[in-house]
Amino acid sequence: MSNTLSGLTAGRNQQGFSVLKFLFWVALLGATVWNGFLGFNAWYNNWKVEDVFVVLVDTRPSASEAEVRSQMQKLFGLKYILNNDLPDEFFDNLSIKASGSMLEISSYYAVTIWPAGRVVNRDEDGSYHPDDLTGMDLLRDKLRIDLEFEPYAITDPSRIQAENL
């Protein structure tokens, strides 16, 4: 009889352990999928920005900088790019060079993905020094992923030569 009871309790312990193991794997898979989505979203937004740049240099090579900026905002709306999808750094580093029938558009920006959440102990301006971090902030800093993007487009030189002929 004691063998039967010990067998039943061992089975229950194994069931509980398998539920915990299942929950662990579900949480790990969920976190991986979520962070993968955030990374994919950043790359997808960059792809849409580069597409807007290419459309502008192909269709408006002789436009002024003001016209390009105006048209860019319209195309961002058509591509479902909101201003908060891109960091302020994108607009600060946006360079539009127009001369004759040549147009060059470029920018530089970075997107940070925080798999374990943002660092809590930050300065008033949002920055922090890695040597001053303690506890979970150390892990958050180690796990962060910085993605840097440089969208760029320039008018095809063969089109400029064809127009001049």
XYZ file of C-alpha atoms in Angstrom:
165
model
C 0.000 0.000 0.000
C 2.818 2.405 0.801
C 4.301 1.808 -2.651
C 1.038 2.927 -4.236
C 0.870 6.125 -2.178
C 4.470 7.043 -2.848
C 3.878 6.442 -6.558
C 0.876 8.788 -6.529
C 2.718 11.599 -4.761
C 5.717 11.221 -7.069
C 3.386 11.556 -10.054
C 1.865 14.727 -8.624
C 5.288 16.262 -8.024
C 6.274 15.518 -11.583
C 3.059 17.087 -12.883
C 3.715 20.287 -10.948
C 7.250 20.407 -12.165
C 6.175 19.986 -15.780
C 3.665 22.858 -15.437
C 6.421 25.123 -14.100
C 8.717 24.020 -16.888
C 5.963 24.677 -19.435
C 5.313 28.174 -18.016
C 9.037 28.936 -18.097
C 9.290 27.969 -21.772
C 6.138 29.901 -22.659
C 7.507 33.016 -20.924
C 10.890 32.631 -22.624
C 9.284 32.101 -26.022
C 6.923 35.050 -25.464
C 9.795 37.377 -24.517
C 11.797 36.242 -27.548
C 8.873 36.763 -29.903
C 8.091 40.208 -28.422
C 11.684 41.428 -28.728
C 11.897 39.960 -32.214
C 8.785 41.931 -33.131
C 10.331 45.141 -31.776
C 13.505 44.561 -33.796
C 11.532 43.680 -36.920
C 9.403 46.806 -36.487
C 12.517 49.004 -36.333
C 13.937 47.389 -39.508
C 10.556 47.619 -41.249
C 10.235 51.337 -40.455
C 13.745 51.916 -41.815
C 12.847 50.027 -45.000
C 9.760 52.241 -45.451
C 11.857 55.394 -44.901
C 14.402 54.260 -47.508
C 11.529 53.550 -49.893
C 10.233 57.112 -49.404
C 13.741 58.462 -50.076
C 14.009 56.438 -53.317
C 10.573 57.585 -54.497
C 11.540 61.212 -53.850
C 14.883 61.079 -55.684
C 13.242 59.289 -58.619
C 10.161 61.503 -58.958
C 11.365 64.891 -57.668
C 15.054 65.196 -58.609
C 14.831 68.939 -59.349
C 12.642 69.906 -56.362
C 13.790 72.347 -53.700
C 14.555 71.257 -50.148
C 11.261 72.705 -48.862
C 9.281 70.835 -51.531
C 11.103 67.604 -50.700
C 10.358 67.992 -46.973
C 6.690 68.681 -47.699
C 6.406 65.724 -50.068
C 8.298 63.521 -47.593
C 5.701 64.174 -44.870
C 2.902 63.246 -47.299
C 4.676 60.022 -48.310
C 5.335 59.154 -44.660
C 1.583 59.399 -44.123
C 0.902 57.129 -47.108
C 3.416 54.582 -45.799
C 1.885 54.770 -42.297
C 5.041 56.193 -40.758
C 4.141 58.351 -37.776
C 6.540 60.943 -36.405
C 6.808 58.969 -33.148
C 7.878 55.862 -35.142
C 11.194 57.615 -35.783
C 13.376 59.146 -33.075
C 14.059 62.899 -33.017
C 17.600 62.006 -34.068
C 16.263 61.043 -37.517
C 14.890 64.549 -38.151
C 17.944 66.238 -36.578
C 20.291 64.348 -38.924
C 18.094 64.586 -42.028
C 20.154 65.944 -44.928
C 18.602 67.004 -48.230
C 21.002 68.178 -50.942
C 19.384 69.451 -54.121
C 21.356 70.845 -57.043
C 19.964 71.042 -60.557
C 18.414 67.714 -61.416
C 20.244 65.802 -58.678
C 18.785 65.052 -55.262
C 20.497 63.325 -52.343
C 18.645 62.463 -49.120
C 20.194 60.856 -46.066
C 19.814 60.566 -42.322
C 21.272 58.704 -39.378
C 19.496 57.412 -36.286
C 19.574 54.655 -33.686
C 16.808 52.619 -32.076
C 17.342 50.945 -28.706
C 15.435 47.811 -27.747
C 15.219 47.068 -24.024
C 14.424 43.331 -23.539
C 14.449 43.618 -19.724
C 13.025 47.148 -19.541
C 14.699 50.556 -19.473
C 17.429 51.443 -17.000
C 15.751 53.015 -13.968
C 18.619 55.078 -12.497
C 19.035 57.772 -15.145
C 19.920 61.472 -15.103
C 17.382 64.224 -15.757
C 18.233 64.100 -19.474
C 17.695 60.309 -19.614
C 21.351 59.281 -19.799
C 23.331 57.089 -17.423
C 26.877 55.874 -16.868
C 27.301 52.062 -16.978
C 29.801 52.082 -14.075
C 27.179 53.625 -11.752
C 24.569 50.904 -12.319
C 23.604 48.346 -9.695
C 21.192 45.426 -9.400
C 18.738 44.873 -12.249
C 20.000 47.969 -14.062
C 23.247 46.083 -14.784
C 21.256 43.317 -16.484
C 19.062 45.801 -18.345
C 22.141 47.579 -19.707
C 23.831 44.312 -20.747
C 20.723 43.056 -22.580
C 19.904 46.251 -24.465
C 20.122 46.095 -28.245
C 21.211 49.166 -30.223
C 20.234 49.212 -33.889
C 21.757 51.914 -36.085
C 20.220 52.960 -39.385
C 21.474 55.146 -42.236
C 18.746 55.511 -44.866
C 20.158 56.991 -48.070
C 19.088 57.662 -51.647
C 20.565 59.647 -54.537
C 19.342 60.355 -58.046
C 20.653 57.812 -60.548
C 23.473 59.508 -62.548
C 22.329 57.836 -65.778
C 18.961 59.609 -65.462
C 20.713 62.964 -65.054
C 22.800 62.365 -68.200
C 19.716 61.230 -70.158
C 17.837 64.397 -69.168
C 20.751 66.633 -70.204
C 20.949 65.141 -73.720
